[in-house]
Each structure stands twice: as C-alpha cells, then as structure tokens.
GROMACS .gro file of C-alpha atoms in nm:
model
  427
    1UNK     CA    1  -8.347  -4.088  -4.929
    2UNK     CA    2  -8.347  -3.866  -4.622
    3UNK     CA    3  -7.971  -3.914  -4.585
    4UNK     CA    4  -7.915  -3.788  -4.940
    5UNK     CA    5  -8.123  -3.475  -4.879
    6UNK     CA    6  -7.924  -3.388  -4.564
    7UNK     CA    7  -7.596  -3.423  -4.751
    8UNK     CA    8  -7.711  -3.197  -5.031
    9UNK     CA    9  -7.827  -2.935  -4.785
   10UNK     CA   10  -7.490  -2.945  -4.609
   11UNK     CA   11  -7.301  -2.898  -4.934
   12UNK     CA   12  -7.510  -2.593  -5.035
   13UNK     CA   13  -7.489  -2.411  -4.695
   14UNK     CA   14  -7.371  -2.046  -4.743
   15UNK     CA   15  -7.155  -1.850  -4.500
   16UNK     CA   16  -7.328  -1.605  -4.271
   17UNK     CA   17  -7.312  -1.233  -4.353
   18UNK     CA   18  -7.083  -1.020  -4.135
   19UNK     CA   19  -7.181  -0.683  -3.991
   20UNK     CA   20  -6.923  -0.412  -4.058
   21UNK     CA   21  -7.052  -0.215  -3.763
   22UNK     CA   22  -7.049  -0.471  -3.484
   23UNK     CA   23  -6.787  -0.711  -3.624
   24UNK     CA   24  -7.021  -1.007  -3.572
   25UNK     CA   25  -7.171  -1.258  -3.810
   26UNK     CA   26  -7.545  -1.286  -3.868
   27UNK     CA   27  -7.533  -1.581  -3.630
   28UNK     CA   28  -7.403  -1.350  -3.354
   29UNK     CA   29  -7.050  -1.493  -3.339
   30UNK     CA   30  -6.771  -1.232  -3.287
   31UNK     CA   31  -6.494  -1.217  -3.544
   32UNK     CA   32  -6.152  -1.284  -3.383
   33UNK     CA   33  -5.926  -0.977  -3.355
   34UNK     CA   34  -5.570  -0.991  -3.494
   35UNK     CA   35  -5.310  -1.070  -3.226
   36UNK     CA   36  -5.121  -0.764  -3.097
   37UNK     CA   37  -4.741  -0.771  -3.049
   38UNK     CA   38  -4.638  -0.818  -2.687
   39UNK     CA   39  -4.499  -0.503  -2.526
   40UNK     CA   40  -4.142  -0.533  -2.396
   41UNK     CA   41  -4.109  -0.514  -2.021
   42UNK     CA   42  -3.952  -0.193  -1.893
   43UNK     CA   43  -3.584  -0.230  -1.796
   44UNK     CA   44  -3.516  -0.303  -1.433
   45UNK     CA   45  -3.400   0.031  -1.291
   46UNK     CA   46  -3.368  -0.088  -0.933
   47UNK     CA   47  -3.095  -0.353  -0.965
   48UNK     CA   48  -2.885  -0.346  -0.649
   49UNK     CA   49  -2.548  -0.502  -0.584
   50UNK     CA   50  -2.423  -0.613  -0.247
   51UNK     CA   51  -2.127  -0.421  -0.107
   52UNK     CA   52  -1.892  -0.480   0.182
   53UNK     CA   53  -1.853  -0.119   0.294
   54UNK     CA   54  -1.844   0.247   0.188
   55UNK     CA   55  -1.494   0.391   0.147
   56UNK     CA   56  -1.563   0.754   0.052
   57UNK     CA   57  -1.839   1.001  -0.028
   58UNK     CA   58  -1.851   1.271  -0.297
   59UNK     CA   59  -2.121   1.525  -0.382
   60UNK     CA   60  -2.118   1.686  -0.725
   61UNK     CA   61  -2.398   1.859  -0.917
   62UNK     CA   62  -2.637   1.797  -0.624
   63UNK     CA   63  -2.581   1.422  -0.651
   64UNK     CA   64  -2.408   1.219  -0.383
   65UNK     CA   65  -2.201   0.921  -0.489
   66UNK     CA   66  -2.015   0.664  -0.284
   67UNK     CA   67  -1.692   0.479  -0.340
   68UNK     CA   68  -1.770   0.122  -0.243
   69UNK     CA   69  -1.587  -0.199  -0.168
   70UNK     CA   70  -1.781  -0.471  -0.351
   71UNK     CA   71  -1.843  -0.817  -0.218
   72UNK     CA   72  -1.663  -1.088  -0.417
   73UNK     CA   73  -1.868  -1.239  -0.699
   74UNK     CA   74  -1.822  -1.494  -0.978
   75UNK     CA   75  -1.781  -1.315  -1.312
   76UNK     CA   76  -1.712  -1.429  -1.671
   77UNK     CA   77  -1.388  -1.320  -1.833
   78UNK     CA   78  -1.568  -1.072  -2.058
   79UNK     CA   79  -1.677  -0.859  -1.762
   80UNK     CA   80  -1.329  -0.824  -1.612
   81UNK     CA   81  -1.152  -0.491  -1.666
   82UNK     CA   82  -0.782  -0.539  -1.738
   83UNK     CA   83  -0.846  -0.912  -1.779
   84UNK     CA   84  -0.524  -0.982  -1.972
   85UNK     CA   85  -0.300  -0.864  -1.687
   86UNK     CA   86  -0.507  -1.015  -1.408
   87UNK     CA   87  -0.540  -1.352  -1.584
   88UNK     CA   88  -0.166  -1.359  -1.653
   89UNK     CA   89  -0.102  -1.313  -1.281
   90UNK     CA   90  -0.357  -1.587  -1.207
   91UNK     CA   91  -0.178  -1.829  -1.440
   92UNK     CA   92   0.152  -1.746  -1.271
   93UNK     CA   93  -0.005  -1.813  -0.931
   94UNK     CA   94  -0.115  -2.157  -1.052
   95UNK     CA   95   0.226  -2.238  -1.200
   96UNK     CA   96   0.404  -2.136  -0.879
   97UNK     CA   97   0.179  -2.358  -0.665
   98UNK     CA   98   0.002  -2.069  -0.496
   99UNK     CA   99  -0.341  -2.229  -0.545
  100UNK     CA  100  -0.521  -2.544  -0.431
  101UNK     CA  101  -0.831  -2.736  -0.546
  102UNK     CA  102  -1.143  -2.723  -0.327
  103UNK     CA  103  -1.479  -2.871  -0.435
  104UNK     CA  104  -1.365  -2.858  -0.796
  105UNK     CA  105  -1.263  -2.489  -0.774
  106UNK     CA  106  -0.908  -2.360  -0.810
  107UNK     CA  107  -0.858  -2.133  -0.508
  108UNK     CA  108  -0.580  -1.893  -0.412
  109UNK     CA  109  -0.396  -1.990  -0.094
  110UNK     CA  110  -0.455  -1.763   0.205
  111UNK     CA  111  -0.087  -1.662   0.218
  112UNK     CA  112  -0.069  -1.553  -0.143
  113UNK     CA  113   0.091  -1.300  -0.373
  114UNK     CA  114  -0.217  -1.078  -0.389
  115UNK     CA  115  -0.208  -0.968  -0.026
  116UNK     CA  116  -0.164  -0.591   0.014
  117UNK     CA  117   0.189  -0.635   0.152
  118UNK     CA  118   0.286  -0.901  -0.101
  119UNK     CA  119   0.592  -0.877  -0.323
  120UNK     CA  120   0.373  -0.855  -0.634
  121UNK     CA  121   0.198  -0.537  -0.520
  122UNK     CA  122   0.514  -0.385  -0.373
  123UNK     CA  123   0.712  -0.439  -0.694
  124UNK     CA  124   0.427  -0.295  -0.899
  125UNK     CA  125   0.421   0.016  -0.679
  126UNK     CA  126   0.798   0.066  -0.695
  127UNK     CA  127   0.794   0.031  -1.074
  128UNK     CA  128   0.505   0.278  -1.099
  129UNK     CA  129   0.676   0.538  -0.879
  130UNK     CA  130   1.002   0.511  -1.075
  131UNK     CA  131   0.822   0.528  -1.410
  132UNK     CA  132   0.612   0.831  -1.315
  133UNK     CA  133   0.909   1.009  -1.158
  134UNK     CA  134   1.116   0.970  -1.474
  135UNK     CA  135   0.819   1.076  -1.685
  136UNK     CA  136   0.785   1.390  -1.470
  137UNK     CA  137   1.155   1.474  -1.492
  138UNK     CA  138   1.169   1.418  -1.869
  139UNK     CA  139   0.889   1.661  -1.955
  140UNK     CA  140   0.960   1.939  -2.202
  141UNK     CA  141   1.229   2.156  -2.036
  142UNK     CA  142   1.035   2.481  -2.067
  143UNK     CA  143   0.717   2.319  -1.935
  144UNK     CA  144   0.890   2.158  -1.639
  145UNK     CA  145   1.076   2.480  -1.560
  146UNK     CA  146   0.743   2.666  -1.541
  147UNK     CA  147   0.604   2.397  -1.310
  148UNK     CA  148   0.900   2.396  -1.074
  149UNK     CA  149   0.995   2.764  -1.057
  150UNK     CA  150   0.702   2.994  -0.986
  151UNK     CA  151   0.773   3.367  -0.968
  152UNK     CA  152   0.612   3.403  -0.623
  153UNK     CA  153   0.841   3.134  -0.475
  154UNK     CA  154   1.178   3.291  -0.552
  155UNK     CA  155   1.373   3.606  -0.468
  156UNK     CA  156   1.724   3.734  -0.530
  157UNK     CA  157   1.950   3.686  -0.227
  158UNK     CA  158   2.057   4.051  -0.244
  159UNK     CA  159   2.002   4.346  -0.474
  160UNK     CA  160   2.352   4.308  -0.620
  161UNK     CA  161   2.257   3.965  -0.759
  162UNK     CA  162   1.944   4.113  -0.912
  163UNK     CA  163   2.158   4.378  -1.080
  164UNK     CA  164   2.407   4.114  -1.192
  165UNK     CA  165   2.128   3.914  -1.357
  166UNK     CA  166   2.004   4.231  -1.527
  167UNK     CA  167   2.352   4.304  -1.664
  168UNK     CA  168   2.392   3.949  -1.795
  169UNK     CA  169   2.056   3.970  -1.969
  170UNK     CA  170   2.151   4.303  -2.124
  171UNK     CA  171   2.465   4.157  -2.277
  172UNK     CA  172   2.258   3.890  -2.448
  173UNK     CA  173   1.982   4.137  -2.536
  174UNK     CA  174   1.732   3.941  -2.326
  175UNK     CA  175   1.458   4.077  -2.104
  176UNK     CA  176   1.546   4.142  -1.740
  177UNK     CA  177   1.474   3.817  -1.554
  178UNK     CA  178   1.297   3.764  -1.225
  179UNK     CA  179   1.461   3.532  -0.972
  180UNK     CA  180   1.243   3.245  -1.093
  181UNK     CA  181   1.326   3.326  -1.455
  182UNK     CA  182   1.697   3.296  -1.373
  183UNK     CA  183   1.628   2.938  -1.265
  184UNK     CA  184   1.409   2.865  -1.565
  185UNK     CA  185   1.669   2.986  -1.813
  186UNK     CA  186   1.948   2.803  -1.632
  187UNK     CA  187   1.753   2.478  -1.612
  188UNK     CA  188   1.667   2.487  -1.984
  189UNK     CA  189   2.033   2.555  -2.061
  190UNK     CA  190   2.145   2.259  -1.847
  191UNK     CA  191   1.898   2.027  -2.017
  192UNK     CA  192   2.019   2.139  -2.360
  193UNK     CA  193   2.380   2.050  -2.273
  194UNK     CA  194   2.280   1.689  -2.199
  195UNK     CA  195   2.540   1.660  -1.923
  196UNK     CA  196   2.547   1.563  -1.555
  197UNK     CA  197   2.831   1.792  -1.445
  198UNK     CA  198   2.870   2.155  -1.545
  199UNK     CA  199   3.149   2.408  -1.563
  200UNK     CA  200   3.105   2.770  -1.462
  201UNK     CA  201   3.140   2.875  -1.825
  202UNK     CA  202   2.848   2.649  -1.922
  203UNK     CA  203   2.588   2.842  -1.724
  204UNK     CA  204   2.525   3.209  -1.791
  205UNK     CA  205   2.330   3.272  -1.470
  206UNK     CA  206   2.473   2.980  -1.270
  207UNK     CA  207   2.647   3.195  -1.007
  208UNK     CA  208   2.349   3.423  -0.936
  209UNK     CA  209   2.240   3.367  -0.575
  210UNK     CA  210   1.873   3.320  -0.494
  211UNK     CA  211   1.639   3.230  -0.210
  212UNK     CA  212   1.350   2.988  -0.212
  213UNK     CA  213   1.064   3.162  -0.028
  214UNK     CA  214   0.790   2.915  -0.121
  215UNK     CA  215   0.630   2.652   0.102
  216UNK     CA  216   0.601   2.279   0.048
  217UNK     CA  217   0.297   2.286   0.277
  218UNK     CA  218   0.039   2.529   0.128
  219UNK     CA  219  -0.119   2.587   0.470
  220UNK     CA  220   0.202   2.758   0.588
  221UNK     CA  221   0.216   3.022   0.313
  222UNK     CA  222   0.254   3.378   0.457
  223UNK     CA  223  -0.064   3.581   0.436
  224UNK     CA  224   0.091   3.928   0.395
  225UNK     CA  225   0.397   4.077   0.217
  226UNK     CA  226   0.543   4.173   0.556
  227UNK     CA  227   0.533   3.812   0.673
  228UNK     CA  228   0.684   3.700   0.345
  229UNK     CA  229   0.969   3.949   0.388
  230UNK     CA  230   1.029   3.823   0.741
  231UNK     CA  231   1.027   3.466   0.613
  232UNK     CA  232   1.279   3.545   0.339
  233UNK     CA  233   1.531   3.661   0.600
  234UNK     CA  234   1.531   3.312   0.755
  235UNK     CA  235   1.602   3.131   0.429
  236UNK     CA  236   1.959   3.053   0.319
  237UNK     CA  237   2.083   3.164  -0.023
  238UNK     CA  238   2.229   2.936  -0.288
  239UNK     CA  239   2.343   2.980  -0.645
  240UNK     CA  240   2.113   2.884  -0.929
  241UNK     CA  241   2.351   2.601  -1.019
  242UNK     CA  242   2.340   2.463  -0.662
  243UNK     CA  243   1.959   2.464  -0.652
  244UNK     CA  244   1.947   2.274  -0.982
  245UNK     CA  245   2.233   2.027  -0.952
  246UNK     CA  246   2.034   1.750  -0.771
  247UNK     CA  247   1.798   1.732  -1.070
  248UNK     CA  248   2.081   1.610  -1.291
  249UNK     CA  249   2.210   1.323  -1.080
  250UNK     CA  250   2.259   1.026  -1.316
  251UNK     CA  251   2.176   0.785  -1.032
  252UNK     CA  252   1.844   0.959  -0.975
  253UNK     CA  253   1.747   0.993  -1.340
  254UNK     CA  254   1.832   0.633  -1.424
  255UNK     CA  255   1.631   0.474  -1.141
  256UNK     CA  256   1.502   0.136  -1.259
  257UNK     CA  257   1.357  -0.121  -1.014
  258UNK     CA  258   1.382  -0.394  -1.279
  259UNK     CA  259   1.755  -0.402  -1.198
  260UNK     CA  260   1.694  -0.452  -0.827
  261UNK     CA  261   1.760  -0.820  -0.754
  262UNK     CA  262   1.777  -0.990  -0.419
  263UNK     CA  263   2.157  -0.975  -0.406
  264UNK     CA  264   2.200  -0.631  -0.568
  265UNK     CA  265   1.906  -0.419  -0.449
  266UNK     CA  266   2.102  -0.286  -0.152
  267UNK     CA  267   2.373  -0.148  -0.383
  268UNK     CA  268   2.124   0.032  -0.607
  269UNK     CA  269   1.921   0.173  -0.318
  270UNK     CA  270   2.224   0.278  -0.114
  271UNK     CA  271   2.349   0.473  -0.414
  272UNK     CA  272   2.012   0.646  -0.440
  273UNK     CA  273   1.976   0.722  -0.069
  274UNK     CA  274   2.226   1.013  -0.037
  275UNK     CA  275   2.090   1.174  -0.353
  276UNK     CA  276   1.731   1.157  -0.228
  277UNK     CA  277   1.840   1.291   0.111
  278UNK     CA  278   1.978   1.600  -0.063
  279UNK     CA  279   1.633   1.698  -0.188
  280UNK     CA  280   1.479   1.836   0.136
  281UNK     CA  281   1.766   2.083   0.183
  282UNK     CA  282   1.909   2.149  -0.165
  283UNK     CA  283   1.593   2.112  -0.375
  284UNK     CA  284   1.300   2.153  -0.133
  285UNK     CA  285   1.080   2.293  -0.410
  286UNK     CA  286   1.059   1.936  -0.547
  287UNK     CA  287   0.869   1.824  -0.236
  288UNK     CA  288   0.571   2.051  -0.292
  289UNK     CA  289   0.234   1.872  -0.285
  290UNK     CA  290   0.191   1.972  -0.649
  291UNK     CA  291   0.490   1.756  -0.745
  292UNK     CA  292   0.357   1.415  -0.646
  293UNK     CA  293   0.620   1.178  -0.784
  294UNK     CA  294   0.939   1.342  -0.649
  295UNK     CA  295   0.766   1.356  -0.310
  296UNK     CA  296   0.652   0.994  -0.340
  297UNK     CA  297   1.006   0.880  -0.420
  298UNK     CA  298   1.146   1.077  -0.126
  299UNK     CA  299   0.894   0.926   0.114
  300UNK     CA  300   1.023   0.578   0.029
  301UNK     CA  301   1.361   0.672   0.178
  302UNK     CA  302   1.271   0.919   0.454
  303UNK     CA  303   0.990   0.914   0.712
  304UNK     CA  304   0.758   1.214   0.679
  305UNK     CA  305   0.829   1.328   1.035
  306UNK     CA  306   1.202   1.305   0.960
  307UNK     CA  307   1.159   1.532   0.657
  308UNK     CA  308   1.021   1.805   0.886
  309UNK     CA  309   1.347   1.878   1.076
  310UNK     CA  310   1.544   1.849   0.753
  311UNK     CA  311   1.348   2.126   0.582
  312UNK     CA  312   1.354   2.331   0.902
  313UNK     CA  313   1.730   2.355   0.854
  314UNK     CA  314   1.658   2.569   0.547
  315UNK     CA  315   1.382   2.772   0.711
  316UNK     CA  316   1.082   2.571   0.586
  317UNK     CA  317   0.804   2.468   0.822
  318UNK     CA  318   0.534   2.208   0.766
  319UNK     CA  319   0.211   2.170   0.963
  320UNK     CA  320   0.124   1.877   1.187
  321UNK     CA  321  -0.121   1.743   0.930
  322UNK     CA  322   0.128   1.754   0.643
  323UNK     CA  323   0.243   1.388   0.673
  324UNK     CA  324  -0.112   1.256   0.662
  325UNK     CA  325  -0.242   1.497   0.397
  326UNK     CA  326   0.047   1.431   0.163
  327UNK     CA  327   0.024   1.055   0.217
  328UNK     CA  328  -0.344   1.065   0.115
  329UNK     CA  329  -0.249   1.269  -0.192
  330UNK     CA  330   0.015   1.015  -0.288
  331UNK     CA  331  -0.224   0.720  -0.252
  332UNK     CA  332  -0.497   0.878  -0.465
  333UNK     CA  333  -0.251   0.975  -0.737
  334UNK     CA  334  -0.115   0.621  -0.740
  335UNK     CA  335  -0.466   0.483  -0.787
  336UNK     CA  336  -0.528   0.737  -1.062
  337UNK     CA  337  -0.232   0.627  -1.274
  338UNK     CA  338  -0.303   0.260  -1.193
  339UNK     CA  339  -0.666   0.274  -1.307
  340UNK     CA  340  -0.758  -0.047  -1.488
  341UNK     CA  341  -0.468  -0.235  -1.328
  342UNK     CA  342  -0.507  -0.178  -0.955
  343UNK     CA  343  -0.869  -0.144  -0.846
  344UNK     CA  344  -0.816  -0.180  -0.472
  345UNK     CA  345  -0.941   0.061  -0.208
  346UNK     CA  346  -0.711   0.336  -0.086
  347UNK     CA  347  -0.646   0.174   0.253
  348UNK     CA  348  -0.525  -0.143   0.079
  349UNK     CA  349  -0.289   0.065  -0.136
  350UNK     CA  350  -0.164   0.238   0.177
  351UNK     CA  351  -0.062  -0.097   0.326
  352UNK     CA  352   0.133  -0.168   0.008
  353UNK     CA  353   0.304   0.172   0.039
  354UNK     CA  354   0.407   0.102   0.399
  355UNK     CA  355   0.557  -0.232   0.295
  356UNK     CA  356   0.733  -0.071  -0.005
  357UNK     CA  357   0.882   0.200   0.218
  358UNK     CA  358   0.998  -0.056   0.476
  359UNK     CA  359   1.151  -0.264   0.197
  360UNK     CA  360   1.353   0.029   0.062
  361UNK     CA  361   1.467   0.133   0.410
  362UNK     CA  362   1.571  -0.220   0.497
  363UNK     CA  363   1.788  -0.251   0.188
  364UNK     CA  364   1.943   0.090   0.260
  365UNK     CA  365   2.034   0.053   0.627
  366UNK     CA  366   1.858  -0.246   0.782
  367UNK     CA  367   2.036  -0.519   0.592
  368UNK     CA  368   2.362  -0.487   0.786
  369UNK     CA  369   2.174  -0.461   1.116
  370UNK     CA  370   1.985  -0.784   1.050
  371UNK     CA  371   2.295  -0.966   0.934
  372UNK     CA  372   2.453  -0.860   1.262
  373UNK     CA  373   2.156  -0.987   1.461
  374UNK     CA  374   2.022  -0.648   1.571
  375UNK     CA  375   1.692  -0.486   1.502
  376UNK     CA  376   1.582  -0.128   1.539
  377UNK     CA  377   1.228  -0.017   1.602
  378UNK     CA  378   1.115   0.341   1.554
  379UNK     CA  379   0.816   0.517   1.696
  380UNK     CA  380   0.580   0.730   1.496
  381UNK     CA  381   0.488   1.091   1.563
  382UNK     CA  382   0.216   0.983   1.808
  383UNK     CA  383   0.448   0.762   2.011
  384UNK     CA  384   0.302   0.442   1.874
  385UNK     CA  385   0.511   0.153   1.756
  386UNK     CA  386   0.650   0.212   1.410
  387UNK     CA  387   0.773  -0.042   1.161
  388UNK     CA  388   1.070  -0.241   1.282
  389UNK     CA  389   1.359  -0.247   1.040
  390UNK     CA  390   1.315  -0.610   0.950
  391UNK     CA  391   1.380  -0.815   0.645
  392UNK     CA  392   1.093  -0.743   0.404
  393UNK     CA  393   0.867  -0.988   0.228
  394UNK     CA  394   0.966  -0.864  -0.115
  395UNK     CA  395   1.155  -1.108  -0.332
  396UNK     CA  396   1.289  -0.986  -0.665
  397UNK     CA  397   1.310  -1.235  -0.949
  398UNK     CA  398   1.661  -1.316  -1.063
  399UNK     CA  399   1.583  -1.300  -1.434
  400UNK     CA  400   1.454  -1.653  -1.494
  401UNK     CA  401   1.125  -1.605  -1.317
  402UNK     CA  402   1.240  -1.793  -1.008
  403UNK     CA  403   1.300  -1.645  -0.667
  404UNK     CA  404   1.651  -1.582  -0.552
  405UNK     CA  405   1.588  -1.783  -0.236
  406UNK     CA  406   1.317  -1.947  -0.031
  407UNK     CA  407   1.118  -1.735   0.211
  408UNK     CA  408   1.128  -2.015   0.469
  409UNK     CA  409   1.509  -2.027   0.467
  410UNK     CA  410   1.701  -1.725   0.342
  411UNK     CA  411   1.429  -1.468   0.401
  412UNK     CA  412   1.283  -1.562   0.737
  413UNK     CA  413   1.059  -1.281   0.851
  414UNK     CA  414   1.165  -1.100   1.167
  415UNK     CA  415   0.948  -0.958   1.442
  416UNK     CA  416   0.657  -0.758   1.305
  417UNK     CA  417   0.485  -0.472   1.480
  418UNK     CA  418   0.109  -0.518   1.480
  419UNK     CA  419  -0.072  -0.253   1.277
  420UNK     CA  420  -0.332  -0.064   1.477
  421UNK     CA  421  -0.455   0.127   1.175
  422UNK     CA  422  -0.269   0.284   0.886
  423UNK     CA  423  -0.315   0.635   1.022
  424UNK     CA  424  -0.096   0.550   1.320
  425UNK     CA  425   0.199   0.445   1.109
  426UNK     CA  426   0.483   0.676   1.026
  427UNK     CA  427   0.439   0.807   0.675
   0.00000   0.00000   0.00000
C-alpha cells in the first residue's frame, strides 16, 4: 500500500517555478546558459623563417627591408614559383643520371647542372642577353632613336655641316634639325629601307659630320659649358651614316645562341667578335649605362678594363669604378628580366656571368690556343689573377638533347684560377 502511494506521488510531481530575475528554479538550481561560439585565435603575426644570410638592404617609406638568402626547405609543388620550368629541369636531371637515391630521397649530385658556373645557367644567360638585345634593337624606330640620340650628347663637327643640314631640311620643308635630330631622322630612314647596306642617295643627311660629346660614364660628364667645349675639341668627327652603320650589321641583329653547337659555336662567335669590337669606337653611345643590353653583349667579348683604352681612342674617359658599377647594373637587370625563372642571389648570377664571358672568349680566341697546347692567363685591373683562357664547362646540345661529347674526354677542363671573390675578377 505504501509503495503504491509513493508511485502516485512521483507521477503527480510538478516542475519547480523559475525566477525570471535570478535565472534559478524555486529549488535554487541555476538554469544552464546557452553555449557561446568559440572565438577564433588571432593570426600568428610573428612567424619567422630561417635565413642563411642578408644580401642587401633597402629603406623606403621609413621602412627597412632586407634581401635574404633563405635556408633550403622542403616545399610542396603548389608553393613553388615557376614550378613548370623548375620541375622540367629536375626531370631532365633525373633522366641524365645527375641524381642519386639517399635514404629514399632523390638527390642532386654535388657536381650538377645547377651550379652557378654550369652549362644550364650559362646557356640561359646567353639566351637572355641575346633575346633582350634584339628586343631593344627592334623597338619602334622613333622611340629607339629618341633613346639613343639625346640632344645634349651631339654637336655638328663644324658650322658648315650645321648649315648643310639646315639647307637639306629647307629643301624638304622640314624644321631645322639639331645634330641629334640629324641622327634620329637618318636612323628612322635606314630602318624604313629594311636594308643592311646603304648608298649615298639613300640617306638625306648621311654625309653630315657630327661629334659625340656624351659620356658612357655619367660621373665623367662636364660640369660647365666651357668644359664641354674643351671636351668636344678632343672628339673625332664622323658622318651620320658611319655612326649608325654598326647598328645594321646582319650578324649582330641575327644573334641566336640556339644555333651555337659544340662544333660550330666558334664560327658564330668569331663572326660576331669584330662587329662587337667596333662598338666602343664607332658606336660608343650604345655603351651608356642606360643601354643595358648592348653593354651586356659587349662585355661578353671585351674585358671592362680593355674597353677603357678603346674608348679613349675617341676621346671618351671612364672612371675607375665604371667596370664594377656597370657590372652591378648588368647583374640586377638580368635578375629583373629573369624574375620567376632565376631566383638566385646577385653574387651567384655574377659567377654565371664570369663563366659565360670566359666561354665566349674561349670560343673566339682561346680554342686555337688550347688545341695548340698553350694557355694564356690575364691579370685584372688590381693585378690579381684573371680567368685563364681555358676550355669552358659549357656544352651545347646537338639538337637531339644529347651532348656533343663527354666532359671527361673531349672537354677536359684546363687549369682554373681560384676565385678570391667576384669583385677581384676582370669584368
């Protein structure tokens, strides 16, 4: 009977009233609060990455930034810039037995094609220089003429040539040209003819004689008109046609490293060499620091400190720092156009440049010396050992993707001068 009464009481028990003010029941039990959404953690703003060294420093808008050389790290394909090109090179390295397996990893051999002086980097640099040079020379004629022939850099050789140019312009009802304008009009005319050789009748102003009074080294520019006048007296005069003729050399304009094979490169480069060697004396304006790619091409064939006496023959002087300053300018411009393909530091690129220059020079005049068993070593401007004219590392493919010979046999490397820093090498 008692058990039945307890059951009935349990079934009729009513819930306790809840206070709206305190949020508790009449029994004093707190009502559970709804769960709040978890707040996201603030992003980590202090992530740091390990670096090998600092390469350069730049301060802009009161903020200092550093160019850094990162420590190697394992990365997925999705985080690699220019992955398609890099991975293609990696697959080629594996196919050509340039890798080995270590602890399950495929590793590049220590003597590999991605060293700074390797044939892969040298060929890439030579192709880039040729491509950018041709791109520069094929710009719109009027635009290129404005870039090359600044009014302040040119004068008439004598007043009679100035009067002659004025008379010629009057016959054609054109405005009286400055000395630089004579060159601009003549250059545009030569481009329009689409020829490599020109007759006197082709060029209206071709016989007008002028003087180049500019400087390829900006630090040597005269500060006063009197000094400029004195400088002009030391400069030789040439006709407009003579100043422009090197720009229309078919050998120069058709430069294409893809045609340079192991057994033919010397023929291509020896044909280019005399044309390039004309530039310091017949077209010195092309070697201005503002014209990077003509200067870069020239530096592959001629040492910087050999350019100095060449331009002195036409009254042009360069400062002692010109070789180093221009070399730095060339390296940074190369990295700029190679962004996304070549992400190395500038000193690594400089080593590639030195190897590329030595390669070109060897094919031009070192090949016969080495075949005859002799070797020539130059010294740089500081008296330090320069690069011996030795057979280079570069091997050009012969069209089927295979080398034209084995490095161990046909291309045995000669004596190498130890580098004591890139700055001490002839540029």
